[in-house]
Structures are given as structure tokens and as C-alpha cells.
Amino acid sequence: MKKQLQYEEALAKSAALCSISEKCVSDIQKKLLSWGINDEESERIIRRLIQEKYIDENRFARFFVKDKHKFAKWGKGKIAHALKEKGINQENINEALEQIEEEDYSEQLDTLLNAKLKSIKYKNAFDAKAKLIRFGMGRGFEYEAIMNALKKIHIEE
């Protein structure tokens, strides 16, 4: 049977995790639960980590948005949904999403759709556009942004 961690040890391990990469409250709650820490001690640890600035949900949201936009190439919808799943409040989500520059956002979508067009099989322009819309929506981009990007793409019949 696995030895249950004591408060100080769990606090130190949690702080070390937060030092390695940005974490939110729900990430640390899950980790503490997996270590067998009870709810009362878990809350104490999280309060202390927030107080000592190891956890800052606004900072976490900003880094998360930057990472998912730049590397995973997600749209705002998918990013916002993932942050909600992690328990981040709407104000922090909106503030973090504002850091994405519109020009960069639309360029990224253009690039994604052009690359996808080369990899799909389609019967006609209507079929191709339907597949590209589904792809873009699945990546979390807004319908309006996808339609604007499709206007710039030339689809061979």
C-alpha cells in the first residue's frame, strides 16, 4: 500500500510542480487527491500556494492561451472550453483570450485551412468547403472567422 503524504511534504511537492510549469487550482487538487491528501489539508495547501504566488489562475490562463494558440493551433472556442473545464473563471478566460492578435489568429486559420485542403478528397467546391468548415469548427475557430478565411481560398473543381 502506498504511503500517504504528510501536509508539509505534499506542500513542498505541490510547490515544486508549480515551479516547473504553470498549474491551476484544479490541476493541483487532482494531484493532491491522487496523493491521498484529505479535502481540508488540500484546501490549506492550495490557499498557501495561491498566497505565495505559486498558483495564479490569471497567469495560468494567459500561458495556457498562448501555448494552445501557438503550438496546438486551437481556436478561441476550444481554448475557452478547455479553460472552463479546468475551473478558470470567465473574466480570466476573456482577459487571456484578448492577448491573441486578430491578424495572427486569421493568418493561422488561413494556413490551417490551406494545409487541410491539400490533404482532403472532395467531389466539388461545396463538399470541400463543408469539410473545411467542420475541420475549423473542430479546432475551435468561430464560424464567421472560417467563412472569412474560405473567401481567400481558391478551391479547384
mmCIF file of C-alpha atoms in Angstrom:
data_model
loop_
_atom_site.group_PDB
_atom_site.id
_atom_site.type_symbol
_atom_site.label_atom_id
_atom_site.label_comp_id
_atom_site.label_asym_id
_atom_site.label_seq_id
_atom_site.Cartn_x
_atom_site.Cartn_y
_atom_site.Cartn_z
ATOM 1 C CA MET A 1 0.000 0.000 0.000
ATOM 2 C CA LYS A 2 1.242 3.488 -0.917
ATOM 3 C CA LYS A 3 2.299 5.705 1.978
ATOM 4 C CA GLN A 4 0.089 8.765 2.417
ATOM 5 C CA LEU A 5 1.940 12.079 2.203
ATOM 6 C CA GLN A 6 2.029 14.443 5.151
ATOM 7 C CA TYR A 7 0.976 18.108 4.856
ATOM 8 C CA GLU A 8 4.489 19.622 4.642
ATOM 9 C CA GLU A 9 5.691 17.036 2.135
ATOM 10 C CA ALA A 10 2.590 17.491 -0.034
ATOM 11 C CA LEU A 11 3.008 21.277 0.111
ATOM 12 C CA ALA A 12 6.663 21.016 -0.946
ATOM 13 C CA LYS A 13 5.863 18.618 -3.808
ATOM 14 C CA SER A 14 2.991 20.846 -4.978
ATOM 15 C CA ALA A 15 5.182 23.952 -4.891
ATOM 16 C CA ALA A 16 7.851 22.094 -6.874
ATOM 17 C CA LEU A 17 5.263 21.119 -9.513
ATOM 18 C CA CYS A 18 4.086 24.722 -9.774
ATOM 19 C CA SER A 19 7.703 25.864 -10.143
ATOM 20 C CA ILE A 20 8.253 23.580 -13.127
ATOM 21 C CA SER A 21 5.196 24.716 -15.094
ATOM 22 C CA GLU A 22 2.075 26.832 -14.646
ATOM 23 C CA LYS A 23 -0.677 24.991 -12.789
ATOM 24 C CA CYS A 24 -4.233 25.923 -11.898
ATOM 25 C CA VAL A 25 -6.147 25.038 -8.754
ATOM 26 C CA SER A 26 -7.882 22.040 -10.359
ATOM 27 C CA ASP A 27 -4.538 20.578 -11.546
ATOM 28 C CA ILE A 28 -3.154 20.694 -8.005
ATOM 29 C CA GLN A 29 -6.422 19.427 -6.471
ATOM 30 C CA LYS A 30 -6.245 16.337 -8.701
ATOM 31 C CA LYS A 31 -2.606 15.773 -7.786
ATOM 32 C CA LEU A 32 -3.298 16.123 -4.043
ATOM 33 C CA LEU A 33 -6.240 13.729 -4.319
ATOM 34 C CA SER A 34 -4.011 11.173 -6.063
ATOM 35 C CA TRP A 35 -1.530 11.523 -3.198
ATOM 36 C CA GLY A 36 -4.255 10.741 -0.666
ATOM 37 C CA ILE A 37 -4.458 14.228 0.852
ATOM 38 C CA ASN A 38 -7.825 14.915 2.516
ATOM 39 C CA ASP A 39 -10.028 17.845 1.433
ATOM 40 C CA GLU A 40 -9.246 20.004 4.446
ATOM 41 C CA GLU A 41 -5.466 19.754 4.013
ATOM 42 C CA SER A 42 -5.844 20.083 0.258
ATOM 43 C CA GLU A 43 -7.632 23.428 0.717
ATOM 44 C CA ARG A 44 -4.937 24.590 3.153
ATOM 45 C CA ILE A 45 -2.186 23.673 0.680
ATOM 46 C CA ILE A 46 -3.945 25.417 -2.208
ATOM 47 C CA ARG A 47 -4.572 28.582 -0.148
ATOM 48 C CA ARG A 48 -0.880 28.676 0.746
ATOM 49 C CA LEU A 49 0.229 28.113 -2.859
ATOM 50 C CA ILE A 50 -2.029 30.975 -4.019
ATOM 51 C CA GLN A 51 -0.826 33.214 -1.190
ATOM 52 C CA GLU A 52 2.814 32.537 -2.103
ATOM 53 C CA LYS A 53 2.051 33.084 -5.831
ATOM 54 C CA TYR A 54 2.834 29.516 -6.896
ATOM 55 C CA ILE A 55 -0.690 29.389 -8.305
ATOM 56 C CA ASP A 56 -2.174 32.371 -10.137
ATOM 57 C CA GLU A 57 -5.163 31.452 -12.294
ATOM 58 C CA ASN A 58 -4.950 34.639 -14.355
ATOM 59 C CA ARG A 59 -1.290 33.923 -15.145
ATOM 60 C CA PHE A 60 -2.148 30.271 -15.839
ATOM 61 C CA ALA A 61 -4.896 31.300 -18.302
ATOM 62 C CA ARG A 62 -2.540 33.660 -20.177
ATOM 63 C CA PHE A 63 0.126 30.973 -20.572
ATOM 64 C CA PHE A 64 -2.462 28.334 -21.497
ATOM 65 C CA VAL A 65 -3.944 30.554 -24.229
ATOM 66 C CA LYS A 66 -0.526 31.404 -25.638
ATOM 67 C CA ASP A 67 0.526 27.740 -25.650
ATOM 68 C CA LYS A 68 -2.658 26.321 -27.203
ATOM 69 C CA HIS A 69 -2.874 29.067 -29.830
ATOM 70 C CA LYS A 70 0.779 28.975 -30.855
ATOM 71 C CA PHE A 71 1.617 25.279 -30.607
ATOM 72 C CA ALA A 72 -1.638 23.292 -30.700
ATOM 73 C CA LYS A 73 -3.185 25.767 -33.179
ATOM 74 C CA TRP A 74 -6.520 25.831 -31.395
ATOM 75 C CA GLY A 75 -9.208 28.435 -31.973
ATOM 76 C CA LYS A 76 -10.630 30.629 -29.223
ATOM 77 C CA GLY A 77 -13.689 28.422 -28.707
ATOM 78 C CA LYS A 78 -11.687 25.284 -27.968
ATOM 79 C CA ILE A 79 -9.258 27.184 -25.719
ATOM 80 C CA ALA A 80 -12.105 28.793 -23.744
ATOM 81 C CA HIS A 81 -13.819 25.423 -23.321
ATOM 82 C CA ALA A 82 -10.616 23.786 -22.034
ATOM 83 C CA LEU A 83 -10.093 26.608 -19.537
ATOM 84 C CA LYS A 84 -13.696 26.306 -18.305
ATOM 85 C CA GLU A 85 -13.110 22.573 -17.819
ATOM 86 C CA LYS A 86 -10.159 23.488 -15.581
ATOM 87 C CA GLY A 87 -12.390 25.732 -13.479
ATOM 88 C CA ILE A 88 -10.950 29.065 -14.640
ATOM 89 C CA ASN A 89 -13.436 31.928 -14.250
ATOM 90 C CA GLN A 90 -14.888 33.681 -17.301
ATOM 91 C CA GLU A 91 -13.211 37.003 -16.535
ATOM 92 C CA ASN A 92 -9.741 35.387 -16.593
ATOM 93 C CA ILE A 93 -10.632 33.468 -19.771
ATOM 94 C CA ASN A 94 -11.792 36.618 -21.593
ATOM 95 C CA GLU A 95 -8.744 38.579 -20.477
ATOM 96 C CA ALA A 96 -6.378 35.812 -21.599
ATOM 97 C CA LEU A 97 -8.077 35.418 -24.998
ATOM 98 C CA GLU A 98 -7.675 39.156 -25.657
ATOM 99 C CA GLN A 99 -3.918 38.665 -25.979
ATOM 100 C CA ILE A 100 -4.407 36.797 -29.284
ATOM 101 C CA GLU A 101 -3.910 39.314 -32.071
ATOM 102 C CA GLU A 102 -6.646 39.150 -34.721
ATOM 103 C CA GLU A 103 -4.190 39.295 -37.625
ATOM 104 C CA ASP A 104 -2.179 36.387 -36.220
ATOM 105 C CA TYR A 105 -5.388 34.474 -35.486
ATOM 106 C CA SER A 106 -6.728 34.799 -39.033
ATOM 107 C CA GLU A 107 -3.312 34.012 -40.581
ATOM 108 C CA GLN A 108 -3.139 30.849 -38.513
ATOM 109 C CA LEU A 109 -6.626 29.812 -39.628
ATOM 110 C CA ASP A 110 -5.765 30.555 -43.298
ATOM 111 C CA THR A 111 -2.639 28.379 -43.023
ATOM 112 C CA LEU A 112 -4.529 25.535 -41.315
ATOM 113 C CA LEU A 113 -7.343 25.520 -43.889
ATOM 114 C CA ASN A 114 -4.957 25.698 -46.851
ATOM 115 C CA ALA A 115 -2.956 22.764 -45.480
ATOM 116 C CA LYS A 116 -6.142 20.787 -44.803
ATOM 117 C CA LEU A 117 -7.441 21.468 -48.331
ATOM 118 C CA LYS A 118 -4.328 19.760 -49.745
ATOM 119 C CA SER A 119 -4.946 16.661 -47.641
ATOM 120 C CA ILE A 120 -8.675 16.075 -48.233
ATOM 121 C CA LYS A 121 -10.547 14.424 -51.071
ATOM 122 C CA TYR A 122 -13.647 16.243 -52.285
ATOM 123 C CA LYS A 123 -16.199 15.992 -55.088
ATOM 124 C CA ASN A 124 -16.761 19.719 -55.636
ATOM 125 C CA ALA A 125 -16.208 23.140 -54.039
ATOM 126 C CA PHE A 126 -19.309 22.758 -51.833
ATOM 127 C CA ASP A 127 -18.003 19.434 -50.469
ATOM 128 C CA ALA A 128 -14.532 20.896 -49.868
ATOM 129 C CA LYS A 129 -15.931 23.930 -48.035
ATOM 130 C CA ALA A 130 -18.158 21.728 -45.855
ATOM 131 C CA LYS A 131 -15.145 19.618 -44.858
ATOM 132 C CA LEU A 132 -13.029 22.707 -44.151
ATOM 133 C CA ILE A 133 -15.807 24.262 -42.044
ATOM 134 C CA ARG A 134 -16.104 21.067 -39.974
ATOM 135 C CA PHE A 135 -12.329 20.949 -39.571
ATOM 136 C CA GLY A 136 -12.128 24.599 -38.476
ATOM 137 C CA MET A 137 -15.047 24.245 -36.071
ATOM 138 C CA GLY A 138 -13.419 21.132 -34.581
ATOM 139 C CA ARG A 139 -10.292 23.176 -33.938
ATOM 140 C CA GLY A 140 -12.381 25.729 -32.067
ATOM 141 C CA PHE A 141 -12.486 28.527 -34.615
ATOM 142 C CA GLU A 142 -15.628 30.627 -34.962
ATOM 143 C CA TYR A 143 -17.900 30.071 -37.974
ATOM 144 C CA GLU A 144 -17.545 33.698 -39.084
ATOM 145 C CA ALA A 145 -13.724 33.501 -38.988
ATOM 146 C CA ILE A 146 -13.820 30.277 -41.017
ATOM 147 C CA MET A 147 -16.129 31.818 -43.627
ATOM 148 C CA ASN A 148 -13.800 34.829 -43.939
ATOM 149 C CA ALA A 149 -10.820 32.508 -44.412
ATOM 150 C CA LEU A 150 -12.692 30.434 -47.041
ATOM 151 C CA LYS A 151 -13.238 33.599 -49.130
ATOM 152 C CA LYS A 152 -9.443 33.783 -49.594
ATOM 153 C CA ILE A 153 -9.030 30.123 -50.617
ATOM 154 C CA HIS A 154 -9.288 29.078 -54.239
ATOM 155 C CA ILE A 155 -10.804 25.593 -54.496
ATOM 156 C CA GLU A 156 -10.303 23.664 -57.746
ATOM 157 C CA GLU A 157 -13.451 21.966 -59.036
#
